[in-house]
Amino acid sequence: MDTSKVTSFNGAGSGTVNCQFYGPGSEPVTAPGNDEVFLFVALSDTAFALRSTVSAHAYLRMDGSGVTEFNAAGSGTVNCQYYAQGTQPQVAPGNDEVFQFVPIPNSPVVAIRSFNHPNAYLRMNAAGVESRRGNGSGIVNCQYYPQGTLPQWTAGNLEVFYVSAVPLLA
């Protein structure tokens, strides 16, 4: 989550969200300037926001308004949104910075669903991400799942995630 250009509120969001390579057995560490570490900000018992550790003003944003059918390449926009000092996303209609974890039955993974667009799930395509690149690579966008269906824990599913640690801010 490159937040270097996230300096003021922009209705369409700003910044860049993509993938970064980590070798087998390694994970991102909390360190100054590490764009791959986020804070989970609890907004309610069932909703959260993801805040950058690099910029306390930048939150992950997922616009799923145009995500109305399955698309093999994914669709929608995933970027960042700026929140002024002392403010944060709110659980309210129209807020693209609020998410929900959706447990995937009989698995150790979760899906991350938009609160505002409940058929839109976070999708991360890391195909071709085989070495570390300073600006990252790959594609992060959305995928559509009809009501009553969920992403499945199968090889190649780009909408399920292992969450290695969950530091929460209340």
Coordinates of N, CA and C in Angstrom, one line a residue:
M1 N 0.9 -1.2 0.0 CA 0.0 0.0 0.0 C 0.9 1.2 0.0
D2 N 1.1 1.8 -1.2 CA 2.0 3.0 -1.3 C 1.1 4.2 -1.1
T3 N 1.4 4.8 0.1 CA 0.5 6.0 0.5 C 1.2 7.3 0.3
S4 N 2.4 7.3 -0.4 CA 3.1 8.5 -0.6 C 2.4 9.7 -1.3
K5 N 1.4 9.3 -2.1 CA 0.6 10.4 -2.7 C -0.8 10.6 -2.1
V6 N -1.0 10.0 -0.9 CA -2.3 10.1 -0.2 C -2.2 11.2 0.8
T7 N -2.4 12.4 0.3 CA -2.2 13.6 1.1 C -3.4 14.4 1.4
S8 N -4.6 14.1 0.8 CA -5.8 14.8 1.1 C -7.0 13.9 0.6
F9 N -8.2 14.2 1.1 CA -9.3 13.4 0.7 C -9.6 13.5 -0.8
N10 N -9.8 12.3 -1.4 CA -10.2 12.3 -2.9 C -11.3 11.3 -3.0
G11 N -12.4 11.7 -3.5 CA -13.6 10.9 -3.6 C -13.3 9.5 -4.3
A12 N -12.4 9.5 -5.3 CA -12.1 8.3 -6.0 C -10.9 7.6 -5.4
G13 N -10.4 8.1 -4.3 CA -9.3 7.5 -3.6 C -8.0 7.9 -4.3
S14 N -6.9 7.4 -3.8 CA -5.5 7.7 -4.4 C -4.6 6.7 -3.8
G15 N -3.3 6.8 -4.2 CA -2.3 5.8 -3.8 C -2.4 4.6 -4.6
T16 N -1.5 3.6 -4.3 CA -1.4 2.4 -5.1 C -1.4 1.2 -4.1
V17 N -2.2 0.2 -4.5 CA -2.2 -1.0 -3.7 C -1.9 -2.2 -4.7
N18 N -0.8 -2.9 -4.3 CA -0.4 -4.1 -5.2 C 0.2 -5.1 -4.3
C19 N 1.1 -6.0 -4.8 CA 1.7 -7.1 -4.1 C 3.2 -6.9 -3.9
Q20 N 3.7 -7.6 -2.9 CA 5.2 -7.6 -2.7 C 5.6 -9.0 -2.5
F21 N 6.8 -9.4 -3.0 CA 7.3 -10.8 -2.8 C 8.0 -10.9 -1.5
Y22 N 7.7 -12.1 -0.8 CA 8.4 -12.5 0.4 C 8.7 -14.0 0.1
G23 N 9.9 -14.4 0.3 CA 10.3 -15.8 0.1 C 9.6 -16.8 1.1
P24 N 9.6 -18.1 0.8 CA 9.0 -19.0 1.7 C 9.5 -18.9 3.2
G25 N 8.6 -18.9 4.1 CA 8.9 -18.8 5.5 C 9.2 -17.4 6.0
S26 N 9.1 -16.4 5.1 CA 9.3 -15.0 5.6 C 8.0 -14.2 5.5
E27 N 7.9 -13.2 6.3 CA 6.7 -12.3 6.3 C 7.2 -10.9 6.5
P28 N 6.3 -10.0 6.2 CA 6.7 -8.6 6.4 C 6.8 -8.3 7.9
V29 N 7.7 -7.4 8.3 CA 7.9 -7.0 9.6 C 7.5 -5.5 9.8
T30 N 7.1 -5.2 11.0 CA 6.7 -3.8 11.3 C 8.1 -3.1 11.4
A31 N 8.2 -2.1 10.5 CA 9.4 -1.3 10.5 C 9.1 0.0 9.7
P32 N 9.8 1.1 10.1 CA 9.5 2.3 9.4 C 9.6 2.2 7.9
G33 N 8.6 2.7 7.2 CA 8.6 2.6 5.7 C 8.1 1.3 5.1
N34 N 7.7 0.3 5.9 CA 7.2 -1.0 5.4 C 5.8 -0.9 5.0
D35 N 5.5 -0.8 3.6 CA 4.2 -0.6 3.1 C 3.4 -1.9 3.2
E36 N 4.0 -3.0 3.6 CA 3.2 -4.3 3.6 C 2.6 -4.6 4.9
V37 N 2.7 -3.7 5.9 CA 2.2 -4.0 7.2 C 1.0 -3.0 7.5
F38 N -0.1 -3.5 8.0 CA -1.3 -2.7 8.2 C -1.8 -2.9 9.6
L39 N -2.5 -1.9 10.1 CA -3.2 -2.0 11.4 C -4.7 -2.3 11.1
F40 N -5.2 -3.3 11.8 CA -6.6 -3.5 11.8 C -7.3 -2.6 12.8
V41 N -8.2 -1.8 12.3 CA -8.9 -0.8 13.2 C -10.3 -1.3 13.4
A42 N -10.6 -1.8 14.6 CA -11.9 -2.3 14.9 C -12.9 -1.1 14.9
L43 N -14.0 -1.2 14.1 CA -15.0 -0.2 14.0 C -16.3 -0.6 14.7
S44 N -16.5 -1.9 14.8 CA -17.7 -2.5 15.4 C -17.3 -4.0 15.7
D45 N -18.2 -4.7 16.3 CA -18.0 -6.1 16.5 C -17.7 -6.9 15.2
T46 N -18.2 -6.4 14.1 CA -18.1 -7.2 12.9 C -17.4 -6.4 11.7
A47 N -17.0 -5.2 11.9 CA -16.4 -4.4 10.9 C -15.1 -3.8 11.3
F48 N -14.2 -3.7 10.3 CA -12.9 -3.1 10.6 C -12.4 -2.3 9.4
A49 N -11.4 -1.5 9.6 CA -10.7 -0.8 8.5 C -9.2 -1.2 8.6
L50 N -8.5 -1.0 7.5 CA -7.1 -1.3 7.4 C -6.3 0.0 7.2
R51 N -5.5 0.3 8.2 CA -4.8 1.6 8.2 C -3.3 1.3 7.9
S52 N -2.7 2.1 7.1 CA -1.3 2.0 6.8 C -0.5 2.3 8.1
T53 N 0.6 1.6 8.3 CA 1.6 1.9 9.3 C 2.6 3.0 8.9
V54 N 2.6 3.2 7.6 CA 3.5 4.3 7.1 C 2.9 5.6 7.2
S55 N 1.6 5.7 6.9 CA 0.9 7.0 7.0 C -0.4 6.8 7.9
A56 N -0.5 7.4 9.0 CA -1.6 7.3 9.9 C -2.9 7.8 9.3
H57 N -2.8 8.5 8.2 CA -4.0 9.1 7.5 C -4.5 8.2 6.4
A58 N -3.8 7.2 6.0 CA -4.2 6.4 4.8 C -4.9 5.1 5.2
Y59 N -6.0 4.8 4.7 CA -6.8 3.6 4.9 C -7.1 2.9 3.5
L60 N -7.1 1.6 3.6 CA -7.4 0.8 2.4 C -8.8 1.1 2.0
R61 N -9.0 1.3 0.7 CA -10.3 1.6 0.1 C -10.6 0.6 -1.0
M62 N -11.9 0.1 -1.0 CA -12.3 -0.8 -2.1 C -13.6 -0.4 -2.7
D63 N -13.6 0.2 -3.9 CA -14.8 0.6 -4.6 C -15.3 -0.6 -5.4
G64 N -16.4 -1.2 -4.9 CA -17.0 -2.3 -5.5 C -18.3 -2.0 -6.2
S65 N -18.5 -0.7 -6.4 CA -19.8 -0.2 -7.0 C -20.1 -0.8 -8.4
G66 N -19.1 -1.1 -9.2 CA -19.3 -1.6 -10.5 C -19.0 -3.1 -10.6
V67 N -18.9 -3.7 -9.4 CA -18.6 -5.2 -9.3 C -20.0 -5.9 -9.2
T68 N -20.5 -6.2 -10.4 CA -21.9 -6.8 -10.5 C -21.9 -8.2 -11.1
E69 N -20.8 -8.7 -11.5 CA -20.8 -10.1 -12.0 C -19.4 -10.6 -12.0
F70 N -19.2 -11.9 -12.0 CA -17.9 -12.5 -11.9 C -17.1 -12.1 -13.1
N71 N -15.8 -11.7 -12.9 CA -14.9 -11.4 -14.0 C -13.6 -12.1 -13.7
A72 N -13.1 -12.9 -14.6 CA -11.9 -13.7 -14.4 C -10.7 -12.8 -14.0
A73 N -10.7 -11.6 -14.5 CA -9.6 -10.7 -14.2 C -9.9 -9.8 -13.0
G74 N -11.0 -10.0 -12.4 CA -11.4 -9.1 -11.3 C -11.9 -7.8 -11.9
S75 N -12.4 -6.9 -11.0 CA -12.9 -5.6 -11.4 C -12.9 -4.7 -10.2
G76 N -13.4 -3.5 -10.3 CA -13.5 -2.6 -9.2 C -12.1 -1.9 -9.0
T77 N -12.1 -1.1 -8.0 CA -10.9 -0.3 -7.7 C -10.5 -0.5 -6.2
V78 N -9.2 -0.8 -6.0 CA -8.6 -0.9 -4.7 C -7.5 0.1 -4.6
N79 N -7.6 1.1 -3.7 CA -6.6 2.1 -3.5 C -6.7 2.5 -2.1
C80 N -6.4 3.8 -1.8 CA -6.4 4.3 -0.4 C -7.3 5.6 -0.3
Q81 N -7.6 5.9 0.9 CA -8.4 7.1 1.2 C -7.7 7.8 2.4
Y82 N -7.7 9.1 2.3 CA -7.1 9.9 3.4 C -8.2 10.3 4.4
Y83 N -7.8 10.2 5.7 CA -8.6 10.6 6.8 C -7.8 11.6 7.7
A84 N -8.3 12.7 8.0 CA -7.6 13.7 8.7 C -7.3 13.2 10.2
Q85 N -6.4 13.9 10.8 CA -6.0 13.5 12.2 C -7.2 13.4 13.1
G86 N -7.3 12.4 13.8 CA -8.4 12.2 14.8 C -9.7 11.7 14.2
T87 N -9.7 11.3 12.9 CA -10.9 10.7 12.2 C -10.5 9.4 11.7
Q88 N -11.5 8.6 11.4 CA -11.3 7.3 10.8 C -12.6 6.9 10.1
P89 N -12.5 5.8 9.3 CA -13.8 5.4 8.6 C -14.9 5.0 9.6
Q90 N -16.1 5.2 9.2 CA -17.2 4.9 10.0 C -18.1 3.8 9.3
V91 N -18.7 2.9 10.1 CA -19.6 1.9 9.6 C -20.9 2.6 9.2
A92 N -21.0 2.9 7.9 CA -22.1 3.7 7.4 C -22.2 3.4 5.9
P93 N -23.4 3.5 5.3 CA -23.5 3.3 3.9 C -22.7 4.3 3.1
G94 N -22.1 3.8 2.0 CA -21.3 4.7 1.2 C -19.8 4.7 1.6
N95 N -19.4 4.1 2.6 CA -18.0 4.1 3.1 C -17.3 2.9 2.5
D96 N -16.4 3.2 1.6 CA -15.6 2.1 0.9 C -14.4 1.7 1.7
E97 N -14.2 2.2 2.9 CA -13.0 1.8 3.7 C -13.4 0.9 4.9
V98 N -14.5 0.3 4.8 CA -15.0 -0.6 5.9 C -15.1 -2.0 5.3
F99 N -14.6 -3.0 6.1 CA -14.5 -4.4 5.6 C -15.1 -5.3 6.7
Q100 N -15.3 -6.6 6.3 CA -15.7 -7.6 7.2 C -14.9 -8.9 6.8
F101 N -14.4 -9.6 7.9 CA -13.9 -10.9 7.7 C -15.0 -11.9 7.5
V102 N -14.8 -12.8 6.5 CA -15.8 -13.8 6.2 C -15.1 -15.2 6.4
P103 N -15.3 -15.9 7.5 CA -14.6 -17.2 7.6 C -15.0 -18.1 6.5
I104 N -14.1 -18.9 6.0 CA -14.3 -19.9 5.0 C -14.4 -21.2 5.7
P105 N -15.6 -21.9 5.7 CA -15.8 -23.1 6.4 C -14.7 -24.2 6.1
N106 N -14.4 -24.9 7.2 CA -13.4 -26.0 7.1 C -12.0 -25.6 6.5
S107 N -11.6 -24.4 6.9 CA -10.3 -23.9 6.4 C -9.7 -22.9 7.4
P108 N -8.4 -22.6 7.2 CA -7.7 -21.7 8.0 C -7.7 -20.3 7.4
V109 N -8.5 -20.0 6.4 CA -8.4 -18.7 5.7 C -9.7 -18.0 5.8
V110 N -9.6 -16.7 5.5 CA -10.8 -15.8 5.5 C -10.9 -15.1 4.1
A111 N -12.1 -14.6 3.9 CA -12.2 -13.7 2.7 C -12.5 -12.3 3.4
I112 N -12.1 -11.3 2.6 CA -12.3 -9.9 3.1 C -13.4 -9.3 2.2
R113 N -14.5 -9.0 2.8 CA -15.7 -8.5 2.0 C -15.9 -7.0 2.3
S114 N -16.3 -6.3 1.3 CA -16.7 -4.9 1.4 C -17.9 -4.7 2.3
F115 N -17.9 -3.8 3.2 CA -19.2 -3.6 4.0 C -20.2 -2.9 3.1
N116 N -19.7 -1.9 2.3 CA -20.6 -1.1 1.5 C -21.1 -1.8 0.3
H117 N -20.4 -2.8 -0.3 CA -20.7 -3.6 -1.4 C -20.6 -5.0 -1.1
P118 N -21.6 -5.6 -0.4 CA -21.4 -7.0 0.2 C -21.2 -8.1 -0.8
N119 N -21.3 -7.9 -2.1 CA -21.0 -8.9 -3.1 C -19.5 -8.8 -3.6
A120 N -18.8 -7.8 -3.2 CA -17.5 -7.5 -3.6 C -16.5 -8.0 -2.6
Y121 N -15.5 -8.8 -3.0 CA -14.5 -9.4 -2.1 C -13.1 -8.9 -2.6
L122 N -12.2 -8.7 -1.7 CA -10.9 -8.3 -2.0 C -10.2 -9.4 -2.8
R123 N -9.5 -9.1 -3.8 CA -8.8 -10.1 -4.7 C -7.4 -9.7 -4.9
M124 N -6.4 -10.6 -4.7 CA -5.0 -10.3 -4.9 C -4.4 -11.3 -5.9
N125 N -4.0 -10.8 -7.1 CA -3.4 -11.6 -8.1 C -1.9 -11.4 -8.1
A126 N -1.2 -12.3 -7.5 CA 0.3 -12.2 -7.4 C 1.0 -13.1 -8.5
A127 N 0.3 -13.4 -9.6 CA 0.9 -14.2 -10.6 C 2.1 -13.4 -11.2
G128 N 3.2 -14.0 -11.3 CA 4.4 -13.3 -11.8 C 5.2 -12.5 -10.8
V129 N 4.7 -12.5 -9.5 CA 5.4 -11.8 -8.5 C 6.4 -12.8 -7.9
E130 N 7.6 -12.8 -8.5 CA 8.6 -13.8 -8.1 C 9.9 -13.2 -7.6
S131 N 9.9 -11.9 -7.4 CA 11.1 -11.3 -6.8 C 10.6 -10.0 -6.2
R132 N 11.4 -9.5 -5.3 CA 11.1 -8.2 -4.6 C 11.3 -7.1 -5.5
R133 N 10.3 -6.2 -5.6 CA 10.3 -5.0 -6.4 C 10.0 -3.8 -5.5
G134 N 10.8 -2.8 -5.6 CA 10.6 -1.6 -4.7 C 9.2 -1.1 -4.7
N135 N 8.6 -1.0 -5.9 CA 7.2 -0.4 -6.0 C 6.1 -1.5 -5.9
G136 N 6.5 -2.7 -5.7 CA 5.5 -3.8 -5.8 C 5.1 -4.2 -7.2
S137 N 4.3 -5.2 -7.3 CA 3.8 -5.6 -8.6 C 2.5 -6.4 -8.3
G138 N 2.0 -7.0 -9.4 CA 0.7 -7.8 -9.2 C -0.5 -6.9 -9.3
I139 N -1.6 -7.4 -9.1 CA -2.9 -6.7 -9.2 C -3.8 -7.0 -7.9
V140 N -4.3 -5.9 -7.3 CA -5.2 -6.0 -6.3 C -6.5 -5.3 -6.7
N141 N -7.6 -6.0 -6.7 CA -8.9 -5.5 -7.1 C -10.0 -6.3 -6.4
C142 N -11.2 -6.4 -7.0 CA -12.3 -7.1 -6.4 C -12.8 -8.2 -7.2
Q143 N -13.6 -9.1 -6.6 CA -14.3 -10.2 -7.3 C -15.7 -10.2 -6.7
Y144 N -16.6 -10.6 -7.6 CA -18.0 -10.7 -7.3 C -18.4 -12.1 -6.9
Y145 N -19.1 -12.2 -5.8 CA -19.7 -13.5 -5.4 C -21.2 -13.2 -5.1
P146 N -22.1 -13.9 -5.7 CA -23.5 -13.7 -5.4 C -23.9 -14.0 -4.0
Q147 N -24.9 -13.3 -3.5 CA -25.4 -13.6 -2.1 C -25.6 -15.1 -1.9
G148 N -25.1 -15.6 -0.8 CA -25.2 -17.0 -0.4 C -24.1 -17.8 -0.9
T149 N -23.1 -17.2 -1.6 CA -21.9 -18.0 -2.0 C -20.7 -17.3 -1.4
L150 N -19.6 -18.1 -1.3 CA -18.4 -17.6 -0.7 C -17.2 -18.0 -1.6
P151 N -16.1 -17.3 -1.5 CA -14.9 -17.8 -2.1 C -14.6 -19.1 -1.4
Q152 N -13.9 -20.0 -2.2 CA -13.6 -21.3 -1.6 C -12.1 -21.4 -1.4
W153 N -11.7 -22.3 -0.4 CA -10.3 -22.6 -0.1 C -9.8 -23.6 -1.1
T154 N -9.4 -23.2 -2.3 CA -8.9 -24.1 -3.3 C -7.6 -23.4 -3.9
A155 N -6.8 -24.3 -4.5 CA -5.6 -23.7 -5.1 C -6.0 -22.7 -6.2
G156 N -5.3 -21.6 -6.2 CA -5.6 -20.6 -7.2 C -6.7 -19.6 -6.9
N157 N -7.3 -19.8 -5.8 CA -8.4 -18.8 -5.4 C -7.7 -17.5 -4.9
L158 N -8.0 -16.4 -5.6 CA -7.3 -15.2 -5.3 C -8.1 -14.3 -4.2
E159 N -9.2 -14.9 -3.7 CA -10.0 -14.1 -2.8 C -10.0 -14.6 -1.4
V160 N -9.1 -15.5 -1.0 CA -8.9 -16.0 0.3 C -7.6 -15.7 0.9
F161 N -7.5 -15.4 2.2 CA -6.3 -14.9 2.8 C -6.0 -15.6 4.1
Y162 N -4.7 -15.8 4.3 CA -4.2 -16.2 5.6 C -3.9 -14.9 6.3
V163 N -4.3 -14.7 7.5 CA -4.0 -13.5 8.3 C -3.0 -13.9 9.4
S164 N -1.8 -13.5 9.3 CA -0.7 -14.0 10.2 C -0.7 -13.4 11.5
A165 N -1.2 -12.2 11.7 CA -1.3 -11.5 13.0 C -2.4 -10.4 12.8
V166 N -3.0 -10.1 13.9 CA -4.0 -9.0 13.8 C -3.8 -8.0 14.9
P167 N -2.9 -7.0 14.7 CA -2.8 -6.0 15.7 C -4.0 -5.0 15.5
L168 N -4.8 -4.9 16.6 CA -6.0 -4.1 16.5 C -5.9 -2.7 17.2
L169 N -6.5 -1.7 16.6 CA -6.6 -0.4 17.2 C -8.1 -0.2 17.5
A170 N -8.4 0.1 18.7 CA -9.8 0.3 19.0 C -10.2 1.8 19.0

